[in-house]
Amino acid sequence: MKRSNCNLEVRLLPPNTDYSSPQHHHNMMMETGRGSPQEQQQRQQLTIFYNGRICVCDVTELQARAILQLASREMEEKTRTPTASDAISSSLHSQLYSPTGLSMKRSLQRFLQKRKNRMEATSPYHR
Amino acid sequence: MKTEMGMGGGAWTEEDKAMVAAVLGTRAFDYLMTSSVVSENLLMAVGSDENLQTKLSDLVDRPNASNFSWNYAIFWQISQSKSGDWVLGWGDGSCREPREGEESEVTRILNIRLEDATQQRMRKRVLQKLHTLFGGSDEDSYAFGLDRVTDTEMFFLASMYFSFTRGEGGPGKSFGSGKHLWLSDALKSPSDYCVRSFLAKSAGIQTIVLIPTDVGVVELGSVRSLPESLESSKHSRRHRSQ
């Protein structure tokens, strides 16, 4: 497929962005190839980094805008006031980096290693 | 109860909750779901003891002169928030399978079961759910890598996900009161020593000991029914104070 020389760039701004500022409009505008409508319907490669995952796809400009809109809506929803259950799950979620979380990891590693050693010792293939 | 666990692995369906409750016991499930421990501001009250792991392992893996050792040893570590509230969380632990002839005849007979694939699948799924609920990553995911999860292992691994504030659960009560607990007939006892009693009973634990220290609580368990005697007290005290 013939690739055009220009890249499609979309930027997602943090929730406290002032949407009315002229600068915002500039940032939200996507840089696509200037050209005829046919060229604008052309699919271009879009790389999305989101939530620890990478996705590469070919999209039209319209599709890219739709993705951007969906993503920013989701971001807005995530920054709303957390409910009690959010608080519980987020506090549990953060336990990984607490002293308890590290202790758990360490104990788990030792447990799995001990288990592995025991299984290897009793395995019929062990000499 | 309609708590929605929205983060850390997706929302829990009613089926998920029922499965977790079935495997852990309803008391343990309810406790985990309503636990309001906020760990972000917790500070370690003391540094961890490098010898701790060795001591806990010895209590489990090194039989004494009478050829006795505990089936599990857990250290619940104290942490303190800025407001001064303390909470006991998993510090370290060790466990082993019962040796031949160790379990009571009753337990042995009750535990004779053909390899129950459904129960095994459920146990692994529950452990996986707990892992993600507590912020575990996919890389660290271990549950489905286990060939099987024994009763002892289920009790031990599930225990890691518990924490206790003052008066909560066996460890919380022990630390709060400063009193130790020696239970010789946990299987027959109508009262629960902890919200984890269901799992402990499934593992055939007959003797449970809770010993409060300055820095946390030591929990020991055995599938044998042991009276609180001078000798067994000495065994655990010696290991604790070294």
CSV table of C-alpha atoms in Angstrom, one decimal:
chain,number,residue,atom,x,y,z
A,1,MET,CA,0.0,0.0,0.0
A,2,LYS,CA,1.3,3.4,-0.9
A,3,ARG,CA,2.1,5.3,2.2
A,4,SER,CA,1.9,9.1,2.2
A,5,ASN,CA,4.7,11.2,3.6
A,6,CYS,CA,2.9,12.6,6.5
A,7,ASN,CA,2.1,11.1,9.9
A,8,LEU,CA,-1.1,11.2,11.7
A,9,GLU,CA,-0.6,12.6,15.1
A,10,VAL,CA,-3.2,12.7,17.8
A,11,ARG,CA,-2.7,14.1,21.2
A,12,LEU,CA,-4.8,13.5,24.3
A,13,LEU,CA,-4.7,16.3,26.8
A,14,PRO,CA,-5.0,16.0,30.6
A,15,PRO,CA,-8.4,16.6,32.1
A,16,ASN,CA,-7.7,20.1,33.4
A,17,THR,CA,-7.2,21.4,29.9
A,18,ASP,CA,-8.9,24.7,29.2
A,19,TYR,CA,-11.0,23.7,26.3
A,20,SER,CA,-11.9,27.2,25.3
A,21,SER,CA,-8.3,28.4,24.6
A,22,PRO,CA,-7.3,28.9,21.1
A,23,GLN,CA,-4.2,26.8,21.8
A,24,HIS,CA,-6.3,23.8,22.6
A,25,HIS,CA,-7.9,24.0,19.2
A,26,HIS,CA,-4.5,23.9,17.7
A,27,ASN,CA,-3.4,20.9,19.6
A,28,MET,CA,-6.6,19.0,18.9
A,29,MET,CA,-6.2,19.5,15.2
A,30,MET,CA,-4.6,16.5,13.7
A,31,GLU,CA,-1.8,16.9,11.3
A,32,THR,CA,-2.7,15.1,8.2
A,33,GLY,CA,-1.5,15.5,4.7
A,34,ARG,CA,-2.9,18.5,3.0
A,35,GLY,CA,-4.4,17.3,-0.1
A,36,SER,CA,-7.5,16.3,-1.9
A,37,PRO,CA,-10.5,14.8,-0.2
A,38,GLN,CA,-9.4,11.5,-1.7
A,39,GLU,CA,-6.1,11.6,0.0
A,40,GLN,CA,-7.7,12.6,3.3
A,41,GLN,CA,-9.8,9.4,3.1
A,42,GLN,CA,-6.6,7.5,2.8
A,43,ARG,CA,-5.7,5.3,5.7
A,44,GLN,CA,-2.7,6.1,7.6
A,45,GLN,CA,-0.8,4.3,10.3
A,46,LEU,CA,-1.8,5.2,13.8
A,47,THR,CA,0.1,4.1,16.9
A,48,ILE,CA,-1.8,4.2,20.1
A,49,PHE,CA,-0.2,3.9,23.5
A,50,TYR,CA,-2.9,3.3,26.1
A,51,ASN,CA,-3.1,1.6,29.5
A,52,GLY,CA,0.2,-0.2,29.1
A,53,ARG,CA,-0.7,-1.6,25.6
A,54,ILE,CA,0.5,-0.6,22.2
A,55,CYS,CA,-1.8,-0.8,19.2
A,56,VAL,CA,-0.9,-0.1,15.6
A,57,CYS,CA,-3.6,0.3,13.0
A,58,ASP,CA,-4.4,1.9,9.8
A,59,VAL,CA,-7.2,4.4,10.1
A,60,THR,CA,-8.8,7.3,8.2
A,61,GLU,CA,-8.8,10.7,9.7
A,62,LEU,CA,-12.4,10.4,10.7
A,63,GLN,CA,-11.7,7.1,12.5
A,64,ALA,CA,-8.8,8.7,14.3
A,65,ARG,CA,-10.9,11.5,15.5
A,66,ALA,CA,-13.5,9.1,16.8
A,67,ILE,CA,-10.9,7.2,18.7
A,68,LEU,CA,-9.6,10.4,20.2
A,69,GLN,CA,-13.1,11.3,21.3
A,70,LEU,CA,-13.8,8.0,22.9
A,71,ALA,CA,-10.5,8.0,24.7
A,72,SER,CA,-11.0,11.5,26.1
A,73,ARG,CA,-14.4,10.7,27.2
A,74,GLU,CA,-13.1,7.7,29.1
A,75,MET,CA,-10.4,9.8,30.7
A,76,GLU,CA,-13.0,12.3,31.9
A,77,GLU,CA,-15.1,9.5,33.4
A,78,LYS,CA,-12.1,8.2,35.3
A,79,THR,CA,-11.4,11.6,36.9
A,80,ARG,CA,-14.8,12.0,38.4
A,81,THR,CA,-15.2,11.8,42.2
A,82,PRO,CA,-14.5,8.2,43.2
A,83,THR,CA,-17.2,6.3,44.9
A,84,ALA,CA,-16.7,4.2,48.1
A,85,SER,CA,-16.2,1.1,46.1
A,86,ASP,CA,-13.7,2.9,43.9
A,87,ALA,CA,-11.9,3.8,47.1
A,88,ILE,CA,-11.8,0.3,48.3
A,89,SER,CA,-10.6,-1.2,45.1
A,90,SER,CA,-8.1,1.5,44.5
A,91,SER,CA,-6.7,1.1,48.0
A,92,LEU,CA,-6.5,-2.6,47.5
A,93,HIS,CA,-5.0,-2.0,44.1
A,94,SER,CA,-2.2,0.2,45.6
A,95,GLN,CA,-1.2,-2.4,48.1
A,96,LEU,CA,1.2,-3.8,45.6
A,97,TYR,CA,3.6,-1.0,46.2
A,98,SER,CA,3.0,-0.8,50.0
A,99,PRO,CA,5.3,-2.7,52.4
A,100,THR,CA,2.6,-5.4,52.5
A,101,GLY,CA,2.6,-5.8,48.8
A,102,LEU,CA,6.3,-6.2,48.6
A,103,SER,CA,6.2,-8.8,51.4
A,104,MET,CA,3.6,-10.7,49.5
A,105,LYS,CA,5.6,-10.7,46.4
A,106,ARG,CA,8.7,-11.9,48.2
A,107,SER,CA,6.8,-14.7,50.1
A,108,LEU,CA,5.1,-15.8,46.9
A,109,GLN,CA,8.5,-16.0,45.1
A,110,ARG,CA,9.9,-18.1,47.9
A,111,PHE,CA,6.8,-20.3,48.0
A,112,LEU,CA,6.9,-21.0,44.2
A,113,GLN,CA,10.7,-21.7,44.3
A,114,LYS,CA,10.3,-24.1,47.2
A,115,ARG,CA,7.5,-25.8,45.4
A,116,LYS,CA,9.5,-26.1,42.3
A,117,ASN,CA,12.5,-27.6,44.2
A,118,ARG,CA,10.2,-30.1,45.8
A,119,MET,CA,8.7,-31.2,42.6
A,120,GLU,CA,12.0,-31.5,40.9
A,121,ALA,CA,13.3,-33.6,43.7
A,122,THR,CA,10.5,-36.1,43.4
A,123,SER,CA,10.3,-36.1,39.7
A,124,PRO,CA,11.1,-39.4,38.1
A,125,TYR,CA,13.5,-37.6,35.8
A,126,HIS,CA,15.6,-36.3,38.6
A,127,ARG,CA,18.9,-37.9,39.1
B,1,MET,CA,-24.1,-6.5,49.0
B,2,LYS,CA,-23.5,-4.6,45.8
B,3,THR,CA,-19.9,-3.6,45.9
B,4,GLU,CA,-18.6,-3.2,42.4
B,5,MET,CA,-15.0,-3.9,42.1
B,6,GLY,CA,-14.3,-1.7,39.1
B,7,MET,CA,-10.6,-1.6,38.9
B,8,GLY,CA,-7.8,-4.1,39.0
B,9,GLY,CA,-9.1,-6.7,36.7
B,10,GLY,CA,-12.5,-5.6,35.7
B,11,ALA,CA,-15.9,-5.7,37.4
B,12,TRP,CA,-16.7,-8.8,39.4
B,13,THR,CA,-19.8,-10.6,38.2
B,14,GLU,CA,-22.3,-12.2,40.6
B,15,GLU,CA,-20.9,-15.5,39.5
B,16,ASP,CA,-17.3,-14.3,40.4
B,17,LYS,CA,-18.4,-13.3,43.8
B,18,ALA,CA,-20.3,-16.6,44.4
B,19,MET,CA,-17.2,-18.5,43.3
B,20,VAL,CA,-14.9,-16.6,45.6
B,21,ALA,CA,-17.3,-16.9,48.5
B,22,ALA,CA,-17.6,-20.7,47.9
B,23,VAL,CA,-13.8,-21.2,47.9
B,24,LEU,CA,-12.8,-18.8,50.7
B,25,GLY,CA,-15.9,-19.2,52.8
B,26,THR,CA,-18.5,-16.4,53.2
B,27,ARG,CA,-16.9,-14.8,56.3
B,28,ALA,CA,-13.6,-14.4,54.5
B,29,PHE,CA,-15.3,-13.2,51.3
B,30,ASP,CA,-17.4,-10.6,53.2
B,31,TYR,CA,-14.4,-9.5,55.1
B,32,LEU,CA,-12.3,-8.9,52.0
B,33,MET,CA,-15.1,-7.1,50.2
B,34,THR,CA,-15.8,-4.6,53.0
B,35,SER,CA,-12.3,-4.2,54.3
B,36,SER,CA,-11.6,-0.5,54.4
B,37,VAL,CA,-7.9,-0.7,55.0
B,38,VAL,CA,-6.3,2.1,53.2
B,39,SER,CA,-2.7,1.3,52.7
B,40,GLU,CA,-1.4,4.3,50.8
B,41,ASN,CA,-0.3,6.1,53.9
B,42,LEU,CA,1.1,3.2,55.7
B,43,LEU,CA,4.5,3.4,57.1
B,44,MET,CA,6.5,0.4,58.1
B,45,ALA,CA,6.8,0.7,61.9
B,46,VAL,CA,10.0,-1.4,61.8
B,47,GLY,CA,12.4,-2.6,59.3
B,48,SER,CA,12.1,-6.2,58.2
B,49,ASP,CA,14.1,-8.8,59.9
B,50,GLU,CA,16.4,-10.8,57.6
B,51,ASN,CA,16.3,-13.7,60.0
B,52,LEU,CA,12.5,-13.7,60.0
B,53,GLN,CA,12.2,-15.9,56.9
B,54,THR,CA,14.7,-18.4,58.3
B,55,LYS,CA,12.9,-18.5,61.7
B,56,LEU,CA,9.5,-19.1,60.1
B,57,SER,CA,11.0,-21.7,57.7
B,58,ASP,CA,12.6,-23.5,60.7
B,59,LEU,CA,9.4,-23.6,62.6
B,60,VAL,CA,7.9,-25.4,59.6
B,61,ASP,CA,10.7,-27.4,58.0
B,62,ARG,CA,13.0,-28.3,60.9
B,63,PRO,CA,11.4,-30.8,63.2
B,64,ASN,CA,12.4,-30.5,66.8
B,65,ALA,CA,13.8,-33.3,69.0
B,66,SER,CA,10.3,-34.8,69.2
B,67,ASN,CA,10.1,-34.8,65.4
B,68,PHE,CA,7.5,-32.0,65.6
B,69,SER,CA,7.2,-29.0,63.3
B,70,TRP,CA,4.3,-26.7,62.5
B,71,ASN,CA,2.4,-27.0,59.2
B,72,TYR,CA,2.4,-23.3,58.7
B,73,ALA,CA,3.9,-20.2,60.2
B,74,ILE,CA,2.8,-16.7,59.3
B,75,PHE,CA,4.1,-13.4,60.5
B,76,TRP,CA,1.6,-10.6,60.4
B,77,GLN,CA,3.6,-7.4,60.3
B,78,ILE,CA,2.5,-4.1,61.9
B,79,SER,CA,2.2,-1.0,59.8
B,80,GLN,CA,1.0,2.4,61.0
B,81,SER,CA,-0.8,5.2,59.3
B,82,LYS,CA,0.0,8.8,60.0
B,83,SER,CA,-3.1,9.1,62.1
B,84,GLY,CA,-1.7,6.5,64.4
B,85,ASP,CA,-4.0,3.6,63.4
B,86,TRP,CA,-2.2,0.4,63.1
B,87,VAL,CA,-2.9,-2.5,60.7
B,88,LEU,CA,-1.5,-6.0,60.5
B,89,GLY,CA,-0.6,-7.1,57.0
B,90,TRP,CA,1.2,-10.0,55.5
B,91,GLY,CA,4.8,-10.0,56.6
B,92,ASP,CA,6.1,-13.4,55.7
B,93,GLY,CA,5.2,-17.1,56.0
B,94,SER,CA,6.1,-20.7,55.3
B,95,CYS,CA,4.0,-23.8,54.9
B,96,ARG,CA,4.3,-27.5,54.2
B,97,GLU,CA,2.1,-30.4,53.4
B,98,PRO,CA,1.1,-32.8,56.2
B,99,ARG,CA,3.3,-35.8,56.4
B,100,GLU,CA,1.9,-39.3,56.3
B,101,GLY,CA,0.2,-40.1,59.5
B,102,GLU,CA,0.1,-36.6,60.7
B,103,GLU,CA,-3.4,-35.7,60.0
B,104,SER,CA,-6.2,-37.0,62.2
B,105,GLU,CA,-7.9,-40.1,60.9
B,106,VAL,CA,-11.1,-38.1,60.5
B,107,THR,CA,-9.4,-35.4,58.4
B,108,ARG,CA,-7.7,-38.1,56.3
B,109,ILE,CA,-11.0,-39.8,55.5
B,110,LEU,CA,-12.8,-36.5,54.8
B,111,ASN,CA,-10.0,-35.5,52.5
B,112,ILE,CA,-10.0,-38.6,50.4
B,113,ARG,CA,-11.4,-37.3,47.2
B,114,LEU,CA,-10.8,-38.0,43.6
B,115,GLU,CA,-9.0,-35.3,41.8
B,116,ASP,CA,-11.7,-32.7,41.7
B,117,ALA,CA,-11.1,-30.7,38.6
B,118,THR,CA,-13.9,-28.2,39.2
B,119,GLN,CA,-12.6,-27.4,42.7
B,120,GLN,CA,-9.1,-27.0,41.4
B,121,ARG,CA,-10.2,-24.7,38.6
B,122,MET,CA,-12.2,-22.6,41.0
B,123,ARG,CA,-9.3,-22.3,43.4
B,124,LYS,CA,-6.9,-21.1,40.7
B,125,ARG,CA,-9.5,-18.7,39.4
B,126,VAL,CA,-10.0,-17.3,42.9
B,127,LEU,CA,-6.3,-16.9,43.5
B,128,GLN,CA,-6.0,-15.2,40.1
B,129,LYS,CA,-8.8,-12.8,41.0
B,130,LEU,CA,-7.3,-11.9,44.3
B,131,HIS,CA,-4.0,-11.4,42.6
B,132,THR,CA,-5.4,-8.8,40.2
B,133,LEU,CA,-7.7,-7.3,42.8
B,134,PHE,CA,-4.6,-6.4,44.8
B,135,GLY,CA,-2.8,-4.9,41.9
B,136,GLY,CA,-0.8,-7.9,40.8
B,137,SER,CA,0.4,-7.8,37.2
B,138,ASP,CA,0.0,-10.4,34.5
B,139,GLU,CA,3.7,-11.1,34.6
B,140,ASP,CA,3.5,-12.0,38.3
B,141,SER,CA,0.4,-14.1,37.8
B,142,TYR,CA,1.0,-17.5,39.3
B,143,ALA,CA,-2.3,-19.3,39.9
B,144,PHE,CA,-2.7,-21.0,36.6
B,145,GLY,CA,0.9,-22.1,36.6
B,146,LEU,CA,0.3,-24.3,39.6
B,147,ASP,CA,-0.4,-27.9,38.7
B,148,ARG,CA,-2.8,-28.2,41.6
B,149,VAL,CA,-3.6,-26.2,44.8
B,150,THR,CA,-3.7,-28.3,47.9
B,151,ASP,CA,-5.9,-27.4,50.9
B,152,THR,CA,-2.9,-26.2,52.8
B,153,GLU,CA,-1.7,-24.1,49.9
B,154,MET,CA,-5.1,-22.5,49.4
B,155,PHE,CA,-5.3,-21.5,53.0
B,156,PHE,CA,-1.7,-20.2,52.9
B,157,LEU,CA,-1.9,-18.3,49.6
B,158,ALA,CA,-5.3,-16.8,50.3
B,159,SER,CA,-4.1,-15.6,53.7
B,160,MET,CA,-1.6,-13.3,52.0
B,161,TYR,CA,-4.5,-11.1,50.8
B,162,PHE,CA,-5.8,-10.3,54.3
B,163,SER,CA,-5.0,-7.5,56.6
B,164,PHE,CA,-6.4,-6.7,60.0
B,165,THR,CA,-6.9,-3.5,62.1
B,166,ARG,CA,-7.5,-3.4,65.8
B,167,GLY,CA,-9.8,-6.1,67.0
B,168,GLU,CA,-10.4,-7.6,63.5
B,169,GLY,CA,-9.8,-11.3,62.9
B,170,GLY,CA,-7.6,-13.5,65.0
B,171,PRO,CA,-4.4,-11.5,64.5
B,172,GLY,CA,-6.1,-8.2,65.1
B,173,LYS,CA,-7.7,-9.4,68.3
B,174,SER,CA,-4.5,-10.9,69.5
B,175,PHE,CA,-2.4,-7.7,68.8
B,176,GLY,CA,-5.1,-5.5,70.2
B,177,SER,CA,-5.4,-7.4,73.5
B,178,GLY,CA,-1.7,-8.4,73.7
B,179,LYS,CA,-2.9,-11.8,74.6
B,180,HIS,CA,-1.8,-15.0,72.9
B,181,LEU,CA,-4.3,-17.6,71.8
B,182,TRP,CA,-3.8,-21.4,71.8
B,183,LEU,CA,-6.5,-23.3,70.2
B,184,SER,CA,-6.2,-27.1,70.3
B,185,ASP,CA,-9.3,-28.2,68.6
B,186,ALA,CA,-9.9,-25.7,65.9
B,187,LEU,CA,-11.7,-28.3,63.8
B,188,LYS,CA,-14.3,-29.0,66.4
B,189,SER,CA,-14.6,-25.5,67.7
B,190,PRO,CA,-17.9,-23.8,66.9
B,191,SER,CA,-16.3,-20.4,67.1
B,192,ASP,CA,-14.0,-19.1,64.4
B,193,TYR,CA,-10.6,-18.0,65.4
B,194,CYS,CA,-10.5,-15.7,62.4
B,195,VAL,CA,-12.4,-14.9,59.2
B,196,ARG,CA,-10.1,-17.4,57.6
B,197,SER,CA,-11.4,-20.3,59.7
B,198,PHE,CA,-13.2,-21.9,56.8
B,199,LEU,CA,-10.0,-22.2,54.9
B,200,ALA,CA,-8.1,-23.4,57.9
B,201,LYS,CA,-10.6,-26.1,58.6
B,202,SER,CA,-10.4,-27.2,54.9
B,203,ALA,CA,-6.7,-27.6,55.4
B,204,GLY,CA,-7.3,-29.8,58.5
B,205,ILE,CA,-5.7,-27.4,60.9
B,206,GLN,CA,-6.4,-28.6,64.4
B,207,THR,CA,-4.1,-26.4,66.4
B,208,ILE,CA,-3.8,-22.7,66.0
B,209,VAL,CA,-1.5,-20.4,68.0
B,210,LEU,CA,-1.4,-16.6,67.8
B,211,ILE,CA,1.4,-14.8,69.6
B,212,PRO,CA,1.5,-11.0,69.7
B,213,THR,CA,4.9,-9.4,69.7
B,214,ASP,CA,6.0,-5.7,69.6
B,215,VAL,CA,6.1,-5.7,65.8
B,216,GLY,CA,3.3,-8.0,64.8
B,217,VAL,CA,1.7,-11.3,65.4
B,218,VAL,CA,3.1,-14.8,64.8
B,219,GLU,CA,0.5,-17.3,63.7
B,220,LEU,CA,1.3,-21.0,63.8
B,221,GLY,CA,-0.8,-23.9,62.8
B,222,SER,CA,-0.7,-27.7,63.0
B,223,VAL,CA,-2.8,-30.5,61.6
B,224,ARG,CA,-2.2,-32.3,64.9
B,225,SER,CA,-4.2,-31.4,68.0
B,226,LEU,CA,-1.6,-30.1,70.5
B,227,PRO,CA,-2.4,-29.2,74.1
B,228,GLU,CA,-0.7,-26.0,75.2
B,229,SER,CA,2.2,-27.5,76.9
B,230,LEU,CA,5.4,-26.1,78.2
B,231,GLU,CA,7.3,-27.9,75.5
B,232,SER,CA,5.4,-26.6,72.5
B,233,SER,CA,5.4,-23.2,73.9
B,234,LYS,CA,9.1,-23.3,74.4
B,235,HIS,CA,9.6,-24.5,70.8
B,236,SER,CA,7.9,-21.5,69.4
B,237,ARG,CA,9.2,-19.0,71.9
B,238,ARG,CA,12.7,-20.0,71.3
B,239,HIS,CA,12.4,-19.5,67.6
B,240,ARG,CA,10.7,-16.2,68.1
B,241,SER,CA,13.2,-14.5,70.4
B,242,GLN,CA,16.3,-15.6,68.6
